[in-house]
mmCIF file of C-alpha atoms and ligand atoms in Angstrom:
data_model
loop_
_atom_site.group_PDB
_atom_site.id
_atom_site.type_symbol
_atom_site.label_atom_id
_atom_site.label_comp_id
_atom_site.label_asym_id
_atom_site.label_seq_id
_atom_site.Cartn_x
_atom_site.Cartn_y
_atom_site.Cartn_z
ATOM 1 C CA MET A 20 0.000 0.000 0.000
ATOM 2 C CA SER A 21 1.605 3.331 -0.973
ATOM 3 C CA ASN A 22 1.673 6.265 1.422
ATOM 4 C CA ASN A 23 -1.057 8.341 -0.194
ATOM 5 C CA LYS A 24 -3.514 5.513 0.308
ATOM 6 C CA GLY A 25 -5.564 5.184 3.439
ATOM 7 C CA LEU A 26 -4.949 2.704 6.218
ATOM 8 C CA LEU A 27 -7.075 -0.421 6.542
ATOM 9 C CA ILE A 28 -7.994 -1.179 10.142
ATOM 10 C CA VAL A 29 -9.529 -4.433 11.361
ATOM 11 C CA TYR A 30 -11.482 -3.942 14.579
ATOM 12 C CA THR A 31 -12.704 -7.047 16.367
ATOM 13 C CA GLY A 32 -14.204 -7.826 19.753
ATOM 14 C CA ALA A 33 -16.751 -10.088 21.364
ATOM 15 C CA SER A 34 -20.447 -9.325 21.198
ATOM 16 C CA GLY A 35 -21.353 -6.974 24.067
ATOM 17 C CA VAL A 36 -17.828 -5.668 24.629
ATOM 18 C CA GLY A 37 -18.829 -2.099 23.771
ATOM 19 C CA LYS A 38 -17.328 -2.010 20.272
ATOM 20 C CA GLY A 39 -20.177 0.053 18.877
ATOM 21 C CA THR A 40 -19.900 2.743 21.554
ATOM 22 C CA ILE A 41 -16.143 3.063 21.066
ATOM 23 C CA MET A 42 -16.668 3.140 17.298
ATOM 24 C CA LYS A 43 -19.083 6.095 17.465
ATOM 25 C CA GLU A 44 -16.450 8.106 19.343
ATOM 26 C CA LEU A 45 -13.678 7.088 16.947
ATOM 27 C CA LEU A 46 -15.692 8.256 13.943
ATOM 28 C CA ALA A 47 -16.601 11.524 15.671
ATOM 29 C CA LYS A 48 -13.001 12.240 16.675
ATOM 30 C CA ASN A 49 -11.140 11.182 13.531
ATOM 31 C CA PRO A 50 -12.570 12.862 10.409
ATOM 32 C CA ASN A 51 -10.412 10.765 8.058
ATOM 33 C CA LEU A 52 -11.927 7.515 9.320
ATOM 34 C CA ARG A 53 -14.780 5.685 7.577
ATOM 35 C CA LEU A 54 -16.655 2.607 8.793
ATOM 36 C CA SER A 55 -17.252 -0.069 6.185
ATOM 37 C CA VAL A 56 -20.937 -1.053 6.069
ATOM 38 C CA SER A 57 -21.261 -4.841 5.949
ATOM 39 C CA ALA A 58 -23.945 -6.995 4.420
ATOM 40 C CA THR A 59 -25.733 -9.459 6.694
ATOM 41 C CA THR A 60 -28.534 -11.989 6.622
ATOM 42 C CA ARG A 61 -29.403 -11.141 10.252
ATOM 43 C CA ALA A 62 -32.720 -9.370 10.851
ATOM 44 C CA PRO A 63 -32.434 -5.654 11.718
ATOM 45 C CA ARG A 64 -32.600 -4.781 15.445
ATOM 46 C CA GLU A 65 -34.910 -2.035 16.527
ATOM 47 C CA GLY A 66 -33.563 1.301 15.323
ATOM 48 C CA GLU A 67 -31.179 -0.195 12.765
ATOM 49 C CA VAL A 68 -31.463 1.274 9.283
ATOM 50 C CA ASP A 69 -30.690 -0.538 6.024
ATOM 51 C CA GLY A 70 -27.520 0.926 4.497
ATOM 52 C CA ARG A 71 -26.450 2.559 7.763
ATOM 53 C CA GLU A 72 -25.690 -0.211 10.306
ATOM 54 C CA TYR A 73 -25.790 -2.967 7.676
ATOM 55 C CA TYR A 74 -27.122 -3.853 4.254
ATOM 56 C CA PHE A 75 -29.772 -6.344 5.321
ATOM 57 C CA VAL A 76 -29.999 -8.988 2.608
ATOM 58 C CA SER A 77 -31.588 -12.404 2.057
ATOM 59 C CA HIS A 78 -29.517 -15.602 2.127
ATOM 60 C CA GLU A 79 -30.028 -15.834 -1.654
ATOM 61 C CA ARG A 80 -28.670 -12.330 -2.247
ATOM 62 C CA PHE A 81 -25.750 -13.001 0.084
ATOM 63 C CA ASP A 82 -24.823 -16.121 -1.905
ATOM 64 C CA GLU A 83 -25.067 -14.126 -5.156
ATOM 65 C CA LEU A 84 -22.637 -11.556 -3.729
ATOM 66 C CA ILE A 85 -20.206 -14.367 -2.844
ATOM 67 C CA ALA A 86 -20.505 -15.760 -6.383
ATOM 68 C CA GLU A 87 -19.873 -12.292 -7.849
ATOM 69 C CA ASP A 88 -16.674 -12.064 -5.747
ATOM 70 C CA GLY A 89 -18.181 -9.003 -4.123
ATOM 71 C CA PHE A 90 -16.714 -9.567 -0.650
ATOM 72 C CA LEU A 91 -13.296 -8.782 0.779
ATOM 73 C CA GLU A 92 -14.152 -11.384 3.448
ATOM 74 C CA HIS A 93 -17.246 -13.100 4.717
ATOM 75 C CA ALA A 94 -18.108 -15.464 7.555
ATOM 76 C CA GLU A 95 -20.923 -17.117 9.430
ATOM 77 C CA TYR A 96 -21.562 -15.972 13.000
ATOM 78 C CA VAL A 97 -24.188 -17.558 15.278
ATOM 79 C CA GLY A 98 -26.389 -18.689 12.400
ATOM 80 C CA ASN A 99 -26.123 -15.632 10.180
ATOM 81 C CA LYS A 100 -23.775 -14.533 7.420
ATOM 82 C CA TYR A 101 -21.811 -11.306 7.444
ATOM 83 C CA GLY A 102 -19.545 -9.881 4.736
ATOM 84 C CA THR A 103 -17.525 -6.793 3.823
ATOM 85 C CA PRO A 104 -18.387 -5.408 0.357
ATOM 86 C CA LYS A 105 -15.045 -5.117 -1.438
ATOM 87 C CA GLU A 106 -15.522 -2.220 -3.835
ATOM 88 C CA PRO A 107 -16.344 0.607 -1.376
ATOM 89 C CA VAL A 108 -13.397 -0.340 0.863
ATOM 90 C CA PHE A 109 -10.826 -0.125 -1.944
ATOM 91 C CA ARG A 110 -12.431 3.046 -3.318
ATOM 92 C CA MET A 111 -12.190 4.813 0.055
ATOM 93 C CA LEU A 112 -8.596 3.625 0.590
ATOM 94 C CA ASP A 113 -7.696 4.974 -2.882
ATOM 95 C CA GLU A 114 -9.220 8.311 -1.884
ATOM 96 C CA GLY A 115 -6.820 8.397 1.081
ATOM 97 C CA LEU A 116 -9.471 7.671 3.695
ATOM 98 C CA ASP A 117 -8.744 5.251 6.550
ATOM 99 C CA VAL A 118 -11.258 2.426 6.584
ATOM 100 C CA ILE A 119 -12.262 0.440 9.646
ATOM 101 C CA LEU A 120 -13.814 -3.013 9.389
ATOM 102 C CA GLU A 121 -15.811 -4.107 12.414
ATOM 103 C CA ILE A 122 -15.719 -7.855 11.882
ATOM 104 C CA GLU A 123 -15.409 -11.114 13.808
ATOM 105 C CA VAL A 124 -12.344 -13.352 14.082
ATOM 106 C CA LYS A 125 -12.840 -15.542 10.970
ATOM 107 C CA GLY A 126 -13.145 -12.402 8.836
ATOM 108 C CA PHE A 127 -10.073 -10.912 10.524
ATOM 109 C CA LEU A 128 -8.016 -13.962 9.505
ATOM 110 C CA GLN A 129 -9.112 -13.560 5.863
ATOM 111 C CA VAL A 130 -8.339 -9.826 5.745
ATOM 112 C CA LYS A 131 -4.943 -10.297 7.396
ATOM 113 C CA LYS A 132 -4.052 -12.738 4.645
ATOM 114 C CA ALA A 133 -5.409 -10.600 1.790
ATOM 115 C CA CYS A 134 -4.089 -7.252 3.127
ATOM 116 C CA PRO A 135 -1.032 -7.892 5.322
ATOM 117 C CA ASP A 136 -0.429 -4.121 5.683
ATOM 118 C CA CYS A 137 -3.616 -3.651 7.687
ATOM 119 C CA VAL A 138 -3.528 -2.823 11.392
ATOM 120 C CA THR A 139 -5.514 -5.177 13.611
ATOM 121 C CA ILE A 140 -7.098 -4.263 16.927
ATOM 122 C CA PHE A 141 -8.924 -6.538 19.366
ATOM 123 C CA ILE A 142 -11.274 -4.941 21.898
ATOM 124 C CA ALA A 143 -11.330 -7.054 25.068
ATOM 125 C CA PRO A 144 -13.726 -6.883 28.039
ATOM 126 C CA PRO A 145 -12.252 -6.246 31.517
ATOM 127 C CA SER A 146 -13.458 -9.792 32.352
ATOM 128 C CA PHE A 147 -15.717 -12.510 30.961
ATOM 129 C CA GLU A 148 -18.244 -11.874 33.780
ATOM 130 C CA GLU A 149 -18.450 -8.238 32.746
ATOM 131 C CA LEU A 150 -19.114 -9.296 29.162
ATOM 132 C CA GLN A 151 -21.922 -11.616 30.271
ATOM 133 C CA ALA A 152 -23.525 -8.823 32.279
ATOM 134 C CA ARG A 153 -23.327 -6.338 29.408
ATOM 135 C CA LEU A 154 -24.756 -8.731 26.844
ATOM 136 C CA ARG A 155 -27.708 -9.635 29.095
ATOM 137 C CA GLY A 156 -28.224 -6.004 30.115
ATOM 138 C CA ARG A 157 -28.475 -4.885 26.497
ATOM 139 C CA GLY A 158 -31.697 -6.869 26.136
ATOM 140 C CA THR A 159 -31.540 -7.076 22.339
ATOM 141 C CA GLU A 160 -31.230 -10.855 22.051
ATOM 142 C CA SER A 161 -33.077 -13.936 23.283
ATOM 143 C CA GLU A 162 -31.445 -16.066 26.010
ATOM 144 C CA GLU A 163 -30.664 -18.734 23.419
ATOM 145 C CA VAL A 164 -28.856 -16.252 21.169
ATOM 146 C CA ILE A 165 -27.071 -14.739 24.169
ATOM 147 C CA SER A 166 -25.627 -18.085 25.258
ATOM 148 C CA GLU A 167 -24.553 -18.845 21.673
ATOM 149 C CA ARG A 168 -22.880 -15.439 21.492
ATOM 150 C CA LEU A 169 -21.145 -15.996 24.841
ATOM 151 C CA LYS A 170 -19.825 -19.345 23.657
ATOM 152 C CA THR A 171 -18.464 -17.659 20.538
ATOM 153 C CA ALA A 172 -17.051 -14.807 22.645
ATOM 154 C CA GLU A 173 -15.109 -17.276 24.792
ATOM 155 C CA GLN A 174 -13.498 -18.704 21.664
ATOM 156 C CA GLU A 175 -12.843 -15.241 20.256
ATOM 157 C CA LEU A 176 -11.086 -14.143 23.445
ATOM 158 C CA GLN A 177 -8.579 -16.924 22.831
ATOM 159 C CA SER A 178 -7.592 -15.324 19.507
ATOM 160 C CA GLN A 179 -6.464 -12.053 21.089
ATOM 161 C CA SER A 180 -2.767 -12.807 20.702
ATOM 162 C CA LEU A 181 -3.128 -12.926 16.895
ATOM 163 C CA PHE A 182 -3.909 -9.199 16.794
ATOM 164 C CA ASP A 183 -1.364 -6.343 16.558
ATOM 165 C CA HIS A 184 -3.043 -4.587 19.510
ATOM 166 C CA VAL A 185 -5.405 -5.553 22.343
ATOM 167 C CA VAL A 186 -7.384 -2.689 23.891
ATOM 168 C CA VAL A 187 -9.247 -3.412 27.134
ATOM 169 C CA ASN A 188 -12.558 -1.577 27.351
ATOM 170 C CA ASP A 189 -12.374 -0.791 31.068
ATOM 171 C CA ASP A 190 -13.091 2.905 30.543
ATOM 172 C CA LEU A 191 -14.710 4.322 27.409
ATOM 173 C CA ASP A 192 -12.641 7.511 27.049
ATOM 174 C CA ARG A 193 -9.390 5.724 27.738
ATOM 175 C CA ALA A 194 -10.145 2.941 25.245
ATOM 176 C CA VAL A 195 -11.112 5.496 22.565
ATOM 177 C CA GLU A 196 -7.869 7.434 23.076
ATOM 178 C CA GLU A 197 -5.843 4.248 22.902
ATOM 179 C CA VAL A 198 -7.386 3.204 19.574
ATOM 180 C CA LEU A 199 -6.959 6.727 18.157
ATOM 181 C CA SER A 200 -3.289 6.744 19.103
ATOM 182 C CA ILE A 201 -2.709 3.278 17.586
ATOM 183 C CA ILE A 202 -4.091 4.624 14.294
ATOM 184 C CA LYS A 203 -2.095 7.851 14.536
ATOM 185 C CA ASP A 204 1.191 6.048 15.315
ATOM 186 C CA ARG A 205 0.702 3.682 12.427
ATOM 187 C CA LYS A 206 -0.029 6.581 10.041
ATOM 188 C CA ASN A 207 3.086 8.441 11.226
ATOM 189 C CA ASN A 208 5.453 5.497 11.303
ATOM 190 C CA GLY A 209 4.137 3.409 8.416
HETATM 191 P P1 5GP B 581 -24.022 -8.185 15.288
HETATM 192 O O1 5GP B 581 -25.040 -9.213 14.873
HETATM 193 O O2 5GP B 581 -23.905 -8.084 16.783
HETATM 194 O O3 5GP B 581 -24.220 -6.854 14.618
HETATM 195 O O4 5GP B 581 -22.610 -8.729 14.783
HETATM 196 C C1 5GP B 581 -22.173 -10.019 15.119
HETATM 197 C C2 5GP B 581 -20.698 -10.165 14.818
HETATM 198 O O5 5GP B 581 -20.466 -10.077 13.416
HETATM 199 C C3 5GP B 581 -19.841 -9.061 15.455
HETATM 200 O O6 5GP B 581 -18.684 -9.667 16.017
HETATM 201 C C4 5GP B 581 -19.487 -8.172 14.282
HETATM 202 O O7 5GP B 581 -18.241 -7.518 14.473
HETATM 203 C C5 5GP B 581 -19.381 -9.211 13.177
HETATM 204 N N1 5GP B 581 -19.507 -8.645 11.825
HETATM 205 C C6 5GP B 581 -20.212 -7.560 11.420
HETATM 206 N N2 5GP B 581 -20.037 -7.344 10.103
HETATM 207 C C7 5GP B 581 -19.177 -8.294 9.680
HETATM 208 C C8 5GP B 581 -18.583 -8.592 8.413
HETATM 209 O O8 5GP B 581 -18.788 -7.938 7.406
HETATM 210 N N3 5GP B 581 -17.762 -9.667 8.358
HETATM 211 C C9 5GP B 581 -17.478 -10.437 9.442
HETATM 212 N N4 5GP B 581 -16.633 -11.448 9.273
HETATM 213 N N5 5GP B 581 -18.005 -10.188 10.651
HETATM 214 C C10 5GP B 581 -18.842 -9.124 10.764
#
């Protein structure tokens, strides 16, 4: 990746770890940063808007996008499929924008292989108990989905060491500053 191109950032963390809250702050504080909007077969949660949080698509459409080689990466997560549309990511990077992919671990492994210059960040909870409490407290999923997500989270936590950086979300402002400085250092030092 040449210097006038943007930086590709992979941002991963277990469900309920507070990724979304940190992300909002990152986007507000770094005007050169863009979030890639993924496609998913999951149903929208209340308040989610098609084209903003996700492109909500059918399983058939998702499979068509795979066949068209439209994804930079894609993976299945707790019964649904998620994928990063390739074209907008490369377009934004060409424009010099830094692009952040909020994806799970299987997608991270694919992106790391395809784009070894990317910077990878894992957002970790202060403890597994804290994660459990947050996921239940959010109240957006059924108990069955929550326990599936917790099982997946336990596995994901074991992949932390594969990432360039692990940021513990013990305090929102601190975690945001840490991620911003990781991005800044990487931009300055290549
Ligand atoms: P949620 O259903 O909570 O929005 O997302 C579930 C998981 O899928 C999260 O870990 C989220 O980061 C991940 N995810 C969202 N979009 C993508 C994507 O495009 N690709 C992959 N591999 N994972 C994604």
